[in-house]
Coordinates of C-alpha atoms in Angstrom, one line a residue:
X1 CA 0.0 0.0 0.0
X2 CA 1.7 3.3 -0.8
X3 CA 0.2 7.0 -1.6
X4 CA 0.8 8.8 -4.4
X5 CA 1.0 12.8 -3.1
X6 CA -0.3 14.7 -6.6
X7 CA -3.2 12.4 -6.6
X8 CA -4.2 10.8 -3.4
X9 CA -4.3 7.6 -5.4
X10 CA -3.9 4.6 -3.1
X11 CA -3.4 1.3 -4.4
X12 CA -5.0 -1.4 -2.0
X13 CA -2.9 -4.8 -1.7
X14 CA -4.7 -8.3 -1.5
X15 CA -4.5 -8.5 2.2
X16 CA -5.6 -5.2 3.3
X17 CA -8.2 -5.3 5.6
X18 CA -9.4 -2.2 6.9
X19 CA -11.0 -2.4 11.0
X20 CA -11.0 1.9 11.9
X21 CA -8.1 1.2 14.7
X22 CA -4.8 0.3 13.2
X23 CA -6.0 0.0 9.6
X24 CA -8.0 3.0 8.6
X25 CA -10.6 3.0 5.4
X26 CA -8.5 3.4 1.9
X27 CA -10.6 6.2 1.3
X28 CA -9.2 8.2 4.2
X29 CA -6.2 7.6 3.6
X30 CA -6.4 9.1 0.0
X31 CA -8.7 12.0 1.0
X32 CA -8.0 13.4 4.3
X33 CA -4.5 12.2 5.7
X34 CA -2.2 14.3 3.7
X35 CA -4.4 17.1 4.4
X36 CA -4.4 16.9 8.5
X37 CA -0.4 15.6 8.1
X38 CA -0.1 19.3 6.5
X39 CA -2.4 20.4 9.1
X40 CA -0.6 18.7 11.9
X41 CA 2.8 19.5 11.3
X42 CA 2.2 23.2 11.6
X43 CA 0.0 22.5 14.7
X44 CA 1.7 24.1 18.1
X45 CA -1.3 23.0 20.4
X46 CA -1.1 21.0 23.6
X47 CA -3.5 18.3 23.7
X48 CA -6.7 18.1 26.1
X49 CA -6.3 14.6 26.8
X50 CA -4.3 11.9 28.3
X51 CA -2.0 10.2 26.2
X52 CA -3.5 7.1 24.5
X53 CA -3.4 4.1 26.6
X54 CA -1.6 5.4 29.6
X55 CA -3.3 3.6 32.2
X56 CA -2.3 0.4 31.5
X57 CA 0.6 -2.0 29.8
X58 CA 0.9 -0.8 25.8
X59 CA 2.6 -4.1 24.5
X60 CA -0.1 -6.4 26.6
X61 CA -2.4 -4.4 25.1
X62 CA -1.6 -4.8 21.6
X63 CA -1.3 -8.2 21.8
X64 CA -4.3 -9.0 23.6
X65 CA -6.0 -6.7 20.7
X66 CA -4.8 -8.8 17.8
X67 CA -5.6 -12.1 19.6
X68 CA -9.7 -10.8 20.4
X69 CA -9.5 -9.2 16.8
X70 CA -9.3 -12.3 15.0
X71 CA -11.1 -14.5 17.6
X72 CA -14.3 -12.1 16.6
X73 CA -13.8 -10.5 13.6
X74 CA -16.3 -13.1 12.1
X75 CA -18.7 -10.6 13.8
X76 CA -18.1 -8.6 10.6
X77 CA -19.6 -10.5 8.5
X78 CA -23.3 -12.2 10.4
X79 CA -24.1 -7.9 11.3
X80 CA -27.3 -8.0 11.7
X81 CA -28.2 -4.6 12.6
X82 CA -28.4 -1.2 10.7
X83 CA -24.9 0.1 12.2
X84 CA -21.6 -0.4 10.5
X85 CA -19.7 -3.3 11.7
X86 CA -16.7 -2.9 11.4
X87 CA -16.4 0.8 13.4
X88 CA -18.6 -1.4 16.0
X89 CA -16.9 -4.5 16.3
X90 CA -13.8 -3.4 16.4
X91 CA -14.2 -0.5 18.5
X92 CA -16.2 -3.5 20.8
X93 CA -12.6 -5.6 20.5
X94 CA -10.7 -2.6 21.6
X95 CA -13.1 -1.6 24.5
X96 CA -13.0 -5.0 25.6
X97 CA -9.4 -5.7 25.0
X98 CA -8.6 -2.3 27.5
X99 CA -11.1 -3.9 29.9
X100 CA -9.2 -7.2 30.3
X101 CA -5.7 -6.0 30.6
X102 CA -6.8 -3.2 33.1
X103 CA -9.0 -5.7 35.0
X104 CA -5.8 -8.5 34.8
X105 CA -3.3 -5.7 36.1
X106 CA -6.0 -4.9 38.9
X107 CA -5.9 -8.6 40.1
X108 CA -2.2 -8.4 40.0
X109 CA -2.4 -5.2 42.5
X110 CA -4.7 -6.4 44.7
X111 CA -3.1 -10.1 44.8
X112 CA -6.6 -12.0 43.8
X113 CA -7.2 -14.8 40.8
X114 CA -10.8 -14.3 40.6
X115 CA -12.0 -12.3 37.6
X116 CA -14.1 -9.3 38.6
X117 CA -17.7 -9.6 37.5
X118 CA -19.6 -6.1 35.6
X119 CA -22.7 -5.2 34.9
X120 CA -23.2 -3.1 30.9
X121 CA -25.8 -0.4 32.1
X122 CA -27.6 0.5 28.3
X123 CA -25.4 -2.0 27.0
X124 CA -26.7 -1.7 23.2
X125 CA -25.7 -4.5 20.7
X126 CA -24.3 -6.4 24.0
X127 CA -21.2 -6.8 21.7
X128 CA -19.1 -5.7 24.8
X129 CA -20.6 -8.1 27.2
X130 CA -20.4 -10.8 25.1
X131 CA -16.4 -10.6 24.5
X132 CA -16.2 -10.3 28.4
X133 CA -18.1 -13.2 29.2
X134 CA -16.4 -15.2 26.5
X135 CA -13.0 -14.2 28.1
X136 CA -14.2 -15.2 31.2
X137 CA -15.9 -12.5 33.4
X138 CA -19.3 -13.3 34.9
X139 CA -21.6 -10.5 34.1
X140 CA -24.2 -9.0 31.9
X141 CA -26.1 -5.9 29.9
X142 CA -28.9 -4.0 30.5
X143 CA -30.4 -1.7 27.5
X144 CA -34.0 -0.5 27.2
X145 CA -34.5 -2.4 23.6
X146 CA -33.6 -5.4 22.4
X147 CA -31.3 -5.9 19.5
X148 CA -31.9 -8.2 16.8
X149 CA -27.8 -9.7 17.0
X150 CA -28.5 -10.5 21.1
X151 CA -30.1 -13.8 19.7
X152 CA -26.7 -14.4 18.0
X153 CA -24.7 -14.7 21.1
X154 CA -26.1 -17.9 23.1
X155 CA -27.4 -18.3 26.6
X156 CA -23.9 -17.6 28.2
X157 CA -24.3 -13.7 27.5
X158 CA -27.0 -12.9 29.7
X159 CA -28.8 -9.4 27.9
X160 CA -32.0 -8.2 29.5
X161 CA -34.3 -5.8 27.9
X162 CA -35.5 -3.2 30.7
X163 CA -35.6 0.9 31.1
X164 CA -32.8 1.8 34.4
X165 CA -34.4 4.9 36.2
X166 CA -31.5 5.8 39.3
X167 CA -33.2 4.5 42.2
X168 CA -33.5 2.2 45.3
X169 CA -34.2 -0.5 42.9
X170 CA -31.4 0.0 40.7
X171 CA -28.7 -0.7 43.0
X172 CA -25.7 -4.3 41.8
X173 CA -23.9 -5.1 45.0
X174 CA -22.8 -8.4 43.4
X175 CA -21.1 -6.3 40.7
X176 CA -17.1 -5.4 40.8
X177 CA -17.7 -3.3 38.1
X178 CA -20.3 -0.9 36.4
X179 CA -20.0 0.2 32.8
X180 CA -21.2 2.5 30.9
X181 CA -20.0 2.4 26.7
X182 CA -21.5 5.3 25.2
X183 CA -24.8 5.4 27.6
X184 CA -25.8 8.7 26.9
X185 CA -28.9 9.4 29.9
X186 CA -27.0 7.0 32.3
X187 CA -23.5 8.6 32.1
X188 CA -23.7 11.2 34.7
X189 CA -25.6 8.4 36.9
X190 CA -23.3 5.6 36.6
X191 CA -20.3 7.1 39.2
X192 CA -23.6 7.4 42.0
X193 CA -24.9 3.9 41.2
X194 CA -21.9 2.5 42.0
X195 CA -20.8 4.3 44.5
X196 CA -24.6 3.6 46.4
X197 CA -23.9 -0.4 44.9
X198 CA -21.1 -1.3 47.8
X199 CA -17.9 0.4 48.4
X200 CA -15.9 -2.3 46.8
X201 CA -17.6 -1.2 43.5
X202 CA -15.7 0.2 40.6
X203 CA -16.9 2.4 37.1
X204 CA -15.8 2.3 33.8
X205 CA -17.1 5.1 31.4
X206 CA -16.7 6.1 27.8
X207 CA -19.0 9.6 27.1
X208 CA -20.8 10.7 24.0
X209 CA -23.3 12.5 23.9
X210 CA -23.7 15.1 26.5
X211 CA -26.2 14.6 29.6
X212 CA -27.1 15.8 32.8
X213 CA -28.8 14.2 35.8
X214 CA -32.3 14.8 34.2
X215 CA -31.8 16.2 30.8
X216 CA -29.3 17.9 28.4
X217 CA -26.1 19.0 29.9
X218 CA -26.0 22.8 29.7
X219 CA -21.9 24.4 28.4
X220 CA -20.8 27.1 31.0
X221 CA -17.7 27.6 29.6
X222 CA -16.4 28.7 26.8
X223 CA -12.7 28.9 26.6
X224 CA -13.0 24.9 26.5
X225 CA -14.3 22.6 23.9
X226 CA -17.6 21.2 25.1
X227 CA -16.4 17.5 25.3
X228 CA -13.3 18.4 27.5
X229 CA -15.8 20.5 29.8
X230 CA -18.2 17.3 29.8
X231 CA -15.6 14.9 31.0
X232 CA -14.8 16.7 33.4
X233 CA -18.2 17.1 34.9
X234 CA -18.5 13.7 34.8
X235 CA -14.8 13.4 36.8
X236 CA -16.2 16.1 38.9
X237 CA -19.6 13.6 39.6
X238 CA -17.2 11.2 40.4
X239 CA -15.1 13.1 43.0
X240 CA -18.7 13.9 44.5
X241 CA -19.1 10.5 44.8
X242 CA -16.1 9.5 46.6
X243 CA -14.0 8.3 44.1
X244 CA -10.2 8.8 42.9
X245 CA -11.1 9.7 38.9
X246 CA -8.0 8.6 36.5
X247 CA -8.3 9.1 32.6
X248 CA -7.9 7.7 30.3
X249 CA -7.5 7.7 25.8
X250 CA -8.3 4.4 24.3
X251 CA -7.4 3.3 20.8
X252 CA -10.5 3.4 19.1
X253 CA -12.1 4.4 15.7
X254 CA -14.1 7.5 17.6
X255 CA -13.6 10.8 18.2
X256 CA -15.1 10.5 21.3
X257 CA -12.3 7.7 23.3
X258 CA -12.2 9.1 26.7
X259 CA -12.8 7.0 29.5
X260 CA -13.0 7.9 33.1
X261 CA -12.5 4.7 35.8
X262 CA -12.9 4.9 39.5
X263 CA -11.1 2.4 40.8
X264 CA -10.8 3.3 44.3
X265 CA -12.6 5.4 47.2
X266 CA -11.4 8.5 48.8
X267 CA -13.2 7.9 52.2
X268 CA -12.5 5.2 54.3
X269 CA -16.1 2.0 54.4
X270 CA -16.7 3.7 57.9
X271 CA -17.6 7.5 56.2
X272 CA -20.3 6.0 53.9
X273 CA -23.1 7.2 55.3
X274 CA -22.0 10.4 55.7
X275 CA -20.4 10.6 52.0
X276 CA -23.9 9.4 50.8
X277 CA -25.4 12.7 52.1
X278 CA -22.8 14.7 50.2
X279 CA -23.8 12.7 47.3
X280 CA -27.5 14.0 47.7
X281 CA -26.7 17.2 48.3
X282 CA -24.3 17.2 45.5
X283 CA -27.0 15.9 43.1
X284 CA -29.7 17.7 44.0
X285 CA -27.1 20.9 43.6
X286 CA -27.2 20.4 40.1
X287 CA -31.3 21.3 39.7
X288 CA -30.8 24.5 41.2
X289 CA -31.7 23.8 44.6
X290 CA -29.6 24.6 47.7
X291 CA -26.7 23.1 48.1
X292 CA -26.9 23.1 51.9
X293 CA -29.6 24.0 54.7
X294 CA -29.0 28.0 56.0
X295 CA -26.7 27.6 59.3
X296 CA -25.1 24.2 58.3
X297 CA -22.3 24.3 56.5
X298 CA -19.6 21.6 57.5
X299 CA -16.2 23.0 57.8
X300 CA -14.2 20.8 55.2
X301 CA -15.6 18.4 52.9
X302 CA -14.3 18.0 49.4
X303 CA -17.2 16.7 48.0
X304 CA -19.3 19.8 49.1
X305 CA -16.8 22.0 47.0
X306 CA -18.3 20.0 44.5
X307 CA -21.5 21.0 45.6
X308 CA -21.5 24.3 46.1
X309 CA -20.0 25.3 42.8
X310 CA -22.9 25.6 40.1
X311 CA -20.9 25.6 37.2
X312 CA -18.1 23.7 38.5
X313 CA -14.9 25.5 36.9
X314 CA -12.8 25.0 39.5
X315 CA -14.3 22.3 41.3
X316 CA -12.1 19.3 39.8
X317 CA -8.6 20.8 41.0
X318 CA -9.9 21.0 44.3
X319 CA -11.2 17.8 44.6
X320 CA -8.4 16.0 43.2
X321 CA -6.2 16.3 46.5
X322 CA -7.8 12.7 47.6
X323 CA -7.7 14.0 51.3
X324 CA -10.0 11.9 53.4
X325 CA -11.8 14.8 55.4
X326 CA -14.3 12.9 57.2
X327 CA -15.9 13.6 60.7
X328 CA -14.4 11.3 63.5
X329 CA -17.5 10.8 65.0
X330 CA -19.6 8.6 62.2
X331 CA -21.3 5.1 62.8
X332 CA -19.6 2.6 61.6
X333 CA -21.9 1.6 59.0
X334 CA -21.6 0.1 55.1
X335 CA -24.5 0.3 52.1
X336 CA -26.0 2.6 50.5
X337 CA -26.7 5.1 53.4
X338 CA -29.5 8.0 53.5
X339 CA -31.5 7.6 50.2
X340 CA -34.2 9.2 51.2
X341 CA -36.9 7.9 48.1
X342 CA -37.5 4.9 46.0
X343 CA -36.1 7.5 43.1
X344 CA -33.2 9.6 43.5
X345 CA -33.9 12.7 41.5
X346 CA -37.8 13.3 39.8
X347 CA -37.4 14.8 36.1
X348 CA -35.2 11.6 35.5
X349 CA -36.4 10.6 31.7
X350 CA -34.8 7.2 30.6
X351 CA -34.9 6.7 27.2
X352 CA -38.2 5.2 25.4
X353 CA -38.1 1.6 23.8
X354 CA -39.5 3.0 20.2
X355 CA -36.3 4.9 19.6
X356 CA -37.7 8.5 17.1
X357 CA -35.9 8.9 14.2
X358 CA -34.7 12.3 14.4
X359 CA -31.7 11.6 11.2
X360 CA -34.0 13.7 9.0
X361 CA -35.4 10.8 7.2
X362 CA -38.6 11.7 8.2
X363 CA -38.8 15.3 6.8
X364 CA -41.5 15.5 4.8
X365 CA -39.7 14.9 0.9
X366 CA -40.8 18.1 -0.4
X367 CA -39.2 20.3 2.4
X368 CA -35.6 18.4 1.7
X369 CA -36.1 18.9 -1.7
X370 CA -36.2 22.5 -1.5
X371 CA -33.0 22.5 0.8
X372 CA -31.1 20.4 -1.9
X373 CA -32.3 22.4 -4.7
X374 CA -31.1 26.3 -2.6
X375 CA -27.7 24.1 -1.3
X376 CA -27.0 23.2 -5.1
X377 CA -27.8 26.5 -7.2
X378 CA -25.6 27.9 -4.1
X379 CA -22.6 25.8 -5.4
X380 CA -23.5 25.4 -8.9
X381 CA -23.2 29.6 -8.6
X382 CA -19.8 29.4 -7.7
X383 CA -19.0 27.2 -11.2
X384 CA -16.1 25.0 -11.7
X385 CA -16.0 24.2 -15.1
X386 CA -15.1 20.1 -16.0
X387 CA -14.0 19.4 -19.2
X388 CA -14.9 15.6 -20.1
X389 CA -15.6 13.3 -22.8
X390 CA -18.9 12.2 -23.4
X391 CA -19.8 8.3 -24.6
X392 CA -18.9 9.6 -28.4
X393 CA -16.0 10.9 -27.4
X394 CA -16.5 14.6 -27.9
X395 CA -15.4 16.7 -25.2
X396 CA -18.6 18.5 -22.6
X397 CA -18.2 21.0 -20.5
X398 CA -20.2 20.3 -17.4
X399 CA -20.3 23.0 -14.2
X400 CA -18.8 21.2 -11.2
X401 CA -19.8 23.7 -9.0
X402 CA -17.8 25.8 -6.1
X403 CA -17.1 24.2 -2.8
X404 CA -19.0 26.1 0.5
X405 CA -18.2 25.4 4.3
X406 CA -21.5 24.2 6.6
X407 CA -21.6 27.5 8.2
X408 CA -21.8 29.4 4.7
X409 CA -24.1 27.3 3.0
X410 CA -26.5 27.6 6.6
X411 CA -26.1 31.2 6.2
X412 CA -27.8 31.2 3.3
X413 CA -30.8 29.0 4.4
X414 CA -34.0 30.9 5.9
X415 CA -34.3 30.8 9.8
X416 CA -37.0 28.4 9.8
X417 CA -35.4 26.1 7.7
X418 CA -32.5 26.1 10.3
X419 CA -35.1 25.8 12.9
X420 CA -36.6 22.8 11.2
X421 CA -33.1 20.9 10.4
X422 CA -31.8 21.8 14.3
X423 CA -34.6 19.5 15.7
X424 CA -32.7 16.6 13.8
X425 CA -29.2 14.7 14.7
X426 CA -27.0 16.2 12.7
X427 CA -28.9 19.1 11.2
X428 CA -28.2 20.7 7.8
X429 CA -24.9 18.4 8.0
X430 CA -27.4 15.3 7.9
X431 CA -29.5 16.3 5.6
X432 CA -26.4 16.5 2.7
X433 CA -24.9 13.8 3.6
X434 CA -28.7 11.8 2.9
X435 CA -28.7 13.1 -0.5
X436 CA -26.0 11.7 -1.7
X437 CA -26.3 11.5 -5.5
X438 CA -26.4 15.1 -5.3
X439 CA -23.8 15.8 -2.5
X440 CA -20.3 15.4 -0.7
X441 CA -19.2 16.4 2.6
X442 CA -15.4 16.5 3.5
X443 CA -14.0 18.1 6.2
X444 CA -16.6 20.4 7.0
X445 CA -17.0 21.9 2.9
X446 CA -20.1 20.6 1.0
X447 CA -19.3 20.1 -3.1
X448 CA -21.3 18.5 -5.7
X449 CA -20.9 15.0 -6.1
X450 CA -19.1 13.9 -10.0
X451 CA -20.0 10.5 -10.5
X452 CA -17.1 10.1 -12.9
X453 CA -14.8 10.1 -9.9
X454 CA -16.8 8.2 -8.1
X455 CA -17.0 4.9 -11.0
X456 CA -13.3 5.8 -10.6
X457 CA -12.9 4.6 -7.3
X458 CA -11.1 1.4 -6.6
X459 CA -13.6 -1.9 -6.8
X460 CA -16.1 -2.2 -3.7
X461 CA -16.5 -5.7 -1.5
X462 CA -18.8 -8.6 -3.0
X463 CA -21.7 -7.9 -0.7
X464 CA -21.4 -3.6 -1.7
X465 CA -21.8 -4.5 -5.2
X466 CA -24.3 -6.8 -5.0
X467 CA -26.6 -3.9 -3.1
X468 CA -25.8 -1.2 -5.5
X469 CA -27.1 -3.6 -8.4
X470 CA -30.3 -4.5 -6.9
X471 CA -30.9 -0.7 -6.3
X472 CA -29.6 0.2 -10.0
X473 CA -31.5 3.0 -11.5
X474 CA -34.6 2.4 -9.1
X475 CA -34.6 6.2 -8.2
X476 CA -34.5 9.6 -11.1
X477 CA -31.2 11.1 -11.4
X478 CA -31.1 14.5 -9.8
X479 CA -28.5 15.8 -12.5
X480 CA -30.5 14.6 -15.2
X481 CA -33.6 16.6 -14.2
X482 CA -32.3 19.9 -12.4
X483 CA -28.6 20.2 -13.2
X484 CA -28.3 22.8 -16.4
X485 CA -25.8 21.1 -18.1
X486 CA -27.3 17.6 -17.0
X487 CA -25.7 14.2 -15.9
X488 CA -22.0 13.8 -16.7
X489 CA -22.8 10.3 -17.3
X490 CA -24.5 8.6 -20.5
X491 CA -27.5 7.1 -19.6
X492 CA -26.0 3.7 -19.3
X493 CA -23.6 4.3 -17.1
X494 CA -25.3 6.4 -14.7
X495 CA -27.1 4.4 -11.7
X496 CA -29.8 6.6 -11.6
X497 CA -32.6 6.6 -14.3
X498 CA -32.4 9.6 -16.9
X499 CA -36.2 9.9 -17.2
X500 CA -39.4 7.5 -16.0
X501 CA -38.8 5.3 -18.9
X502 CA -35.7 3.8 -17.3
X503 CA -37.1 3.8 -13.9
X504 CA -36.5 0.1 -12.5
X505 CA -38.9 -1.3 -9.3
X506 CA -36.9 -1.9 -6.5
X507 CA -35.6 -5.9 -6.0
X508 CA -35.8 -5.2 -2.6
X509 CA -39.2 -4.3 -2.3
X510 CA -40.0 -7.2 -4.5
X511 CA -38.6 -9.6 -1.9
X512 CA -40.8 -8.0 0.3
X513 CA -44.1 -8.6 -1.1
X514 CA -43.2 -12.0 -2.0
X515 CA -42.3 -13.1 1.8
X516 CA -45.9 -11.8 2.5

């Protein structure tokens, strides 16, 4: 595999396999990595983060990786679901393969052979619990819907289907460890429901998207990106809670790959019950309400910091001393201490079972029509003339149109539009990336797809090229109809039809009606 620099052309050898970790998609590699190398090189910026696998043992790591990657990279292949597999399973292996190394090194600390058992809390495809279990670790997931590939795994990966609401009930005092991959409501939860599990329980999360205790999480700063100021409100939680936070940067195929692990208390098993009323307090400190009764402030308590800052800029370096400032005079008592309510916090809103489709694929056709037609005469006004030859081998000028960043093309959309597309994941970014015949988004600039370049492109797997002929001119091409010089394609090379007359019906939905 090599790249040619004037061209981006990359020539693909017979055992490339691309996973998103350690062998990236072809297509990246010729379109974007000599562009952030240029970008990188003239970079002077610390980084946010930890260093990438700093926590635990590098070479164990890699090796462990390579041995689960090709123990389940069969995954690949049986997918089931909607999602890509190969950013899932393999960003699964990796999760999984930090897991076991930091969980082995663990049992080398504390001097114990026993592998620690977990709990998944919104556990997803179950993916991750069922490399655990297979290595050897007694647990299970928890997510409120069922996935189709759960039925794949067999009975040893035990995946329940059931809404968690932070409560009384919710509590796993058999559980070492708590989890939480990507589980968006739960995130800021998970650090309390272990802490309230026992105090030999530990937490492992990876954040995403960005929640509260009951609802959105709000920025309140802005001299930091919004994911550094997430994690460390969720390290700040954690500190609340009791624990010594440590960070973490796995190697995974996400931009989002930092994990926060509490692995150990900063309290003593004797101060529990009073550290669970600074976790109340705490808590309900972040709805507004007051941190601490008129006339009863305690004198030192790390956790009230926590507390008593609403917006919590400073709170993290003043927690992170680890000083053990509890009262002498406490009960020497383990568990979950004062909860006062079956429910922790009312407003809490776990996630519904019928997940809404909110990826703009339920706009009504005629509204993204519009935006596609104003997004194109926007960058067909900003012409790019392409000289090719046509099927007869004359030579056609055809306008490839001017390249626009996101923010300038939404600058030239209506406020309502914006409105409308805001509502959605992804937005106006979303919505071009669905129309696709028309479209192509690269690193953050929107041009006008040439389908020349694109039957150019380096042959596709077996089972892609299978699904692009059964979909083969079952939809009009947009170029034929509303671009003014018209497809850059003859008609029998274009995918799409040029005109009803070529329109084909759909093999898919054919299969459809005959399994009914």
């Amino acid at each position: 595999m090599y790249i040619k620099s004037n061209s981006s052309i990359v020539k693909e050898s017979e055992r490339w396999h691309s996973e998103g970790v350690i062998y990236p998609k072809l297509t990246w590699l010729a379109e974007e990595l000599l562009a952030k190398l240029a970008r990188w090189s003239v970079e002077n910026k610390k980084s946010e983060f930890k260093n990438t696998l700093s926590l635990i043992s590098v070479m164990r790591y890699s090796r462990t990786y390579q041995e689960l990657k090709e123990k389940y990279k069969e995954m690949v292949k049986v997918w089931p679901e909607v999602t890509d597999p190969e950013k899932f399973v393999y960003e699964d292996v990796a999760i999984a393969t930090y897991l076991l190394i930091l969980w082995e090194e663990e049992r080398a600390e504390r001097g114990v052979t026993a592998k620690q058992s977990f709990v998944d809390l919104g556990c997803g495809n179950g993916l991750l619990v069922h490399i655990l279990c297979s290595e050897g670790h007694p647990g299970r997931g928890i997510d409120v819907r069922r996935r189709k590939i759960w039925d794949m795994y067999g009975p040893q990966t035990q995946l329940e289907e059931g809404a968690i609401t932070p409560g009384d009930k919710t509590l796993f005092p058999d559980a070492d460890w708590l989890i939480g991959n990507h589980s968006d409501e739960l995130t800021p939860w998970i650090p309390v429901i272990t802490a309230r599990s026992s105090y030999n329980c530990r937490f492992f999360v990876l954040p995403c998207c960005f929640f509260d205790f009951t609802g959105k999480y709000c920025r309140r700063q802005s001299r930091k990106t919004q994911y550094r100021e997430y994690l460390d409100f969720i390290q700040e939680v954690g500190l609340s809670c009791g624990f010594h936070v440590q960070e973490d940067c796995l190697r995974i195929p996400s931009t989002k790959r930092v994990c926060l692990i509490g692995k150990s208390r900063t309290y003593p098993p004797t101060g529990e019950v009073w550290m669970d009323e600074q976790r109340a307090r705490y808590i309900h400190g972040r709805r507004g309400h007051p941190v601490s009764p008129p006339g009863k402030e305690h004198s030192c308590s790390a956790p009230e910091v926590a507390a008593g800052s609403a917006g919590h800029q400073d709170s993290p370096a003043s927690l992170g001393s680890g000083t053990e400032c509890v009262p002498e005079a406490l009960p020497a008592e383990q568990g979950a201490g004062t909860q006062a309510a079956a429910v922790w916090l009312p407003g809490f809103q776990p996630r519904e079972k019928a997940e809404p489709v909110r990826n703009c694929a339920t706009l009504p056709r005629d509204f993204v029509d519009q935006v596609v037609l104003q997004v194109a005469d926007l960058l067909l006004a900003g012409k790019k003339l392409n000289t090719a030859s046509s099927q007869e081998g004359s030579l056609k000028t055809w306008n490839g149109g001017g390249s626009y960043s996101l923010a300038e093309v939404a600058s030239e959309l209506d406020r309502e539009t914006l409105r409308r597309l805001k509502r959605e994941c992804g937005g106006l970014q979303t919505l071009l990336r669905n129309s696709h015949q028309v479209f192509k988004v690269l690193n953050g600039r929107v041009h006008i797809r040439d389908w020349r370049q694109e039957l150019q492109k380096e042959k596709r797997p077996a089972a892609k090229r299978s699904l692009s002929s059964e979909a083969f001119k079952t939809r009009l091409c947009w170029f034929f109809t509303h671009h003014p010089d018209g497809c850059v394609l003859p008609s029998s090379c274009c995918p799409f039809a040029h005109g009803p007359g070529e329109l084909q019906p759909s093999q898919t939905s054919q299969k459809q009606r005959q399994s009914t």
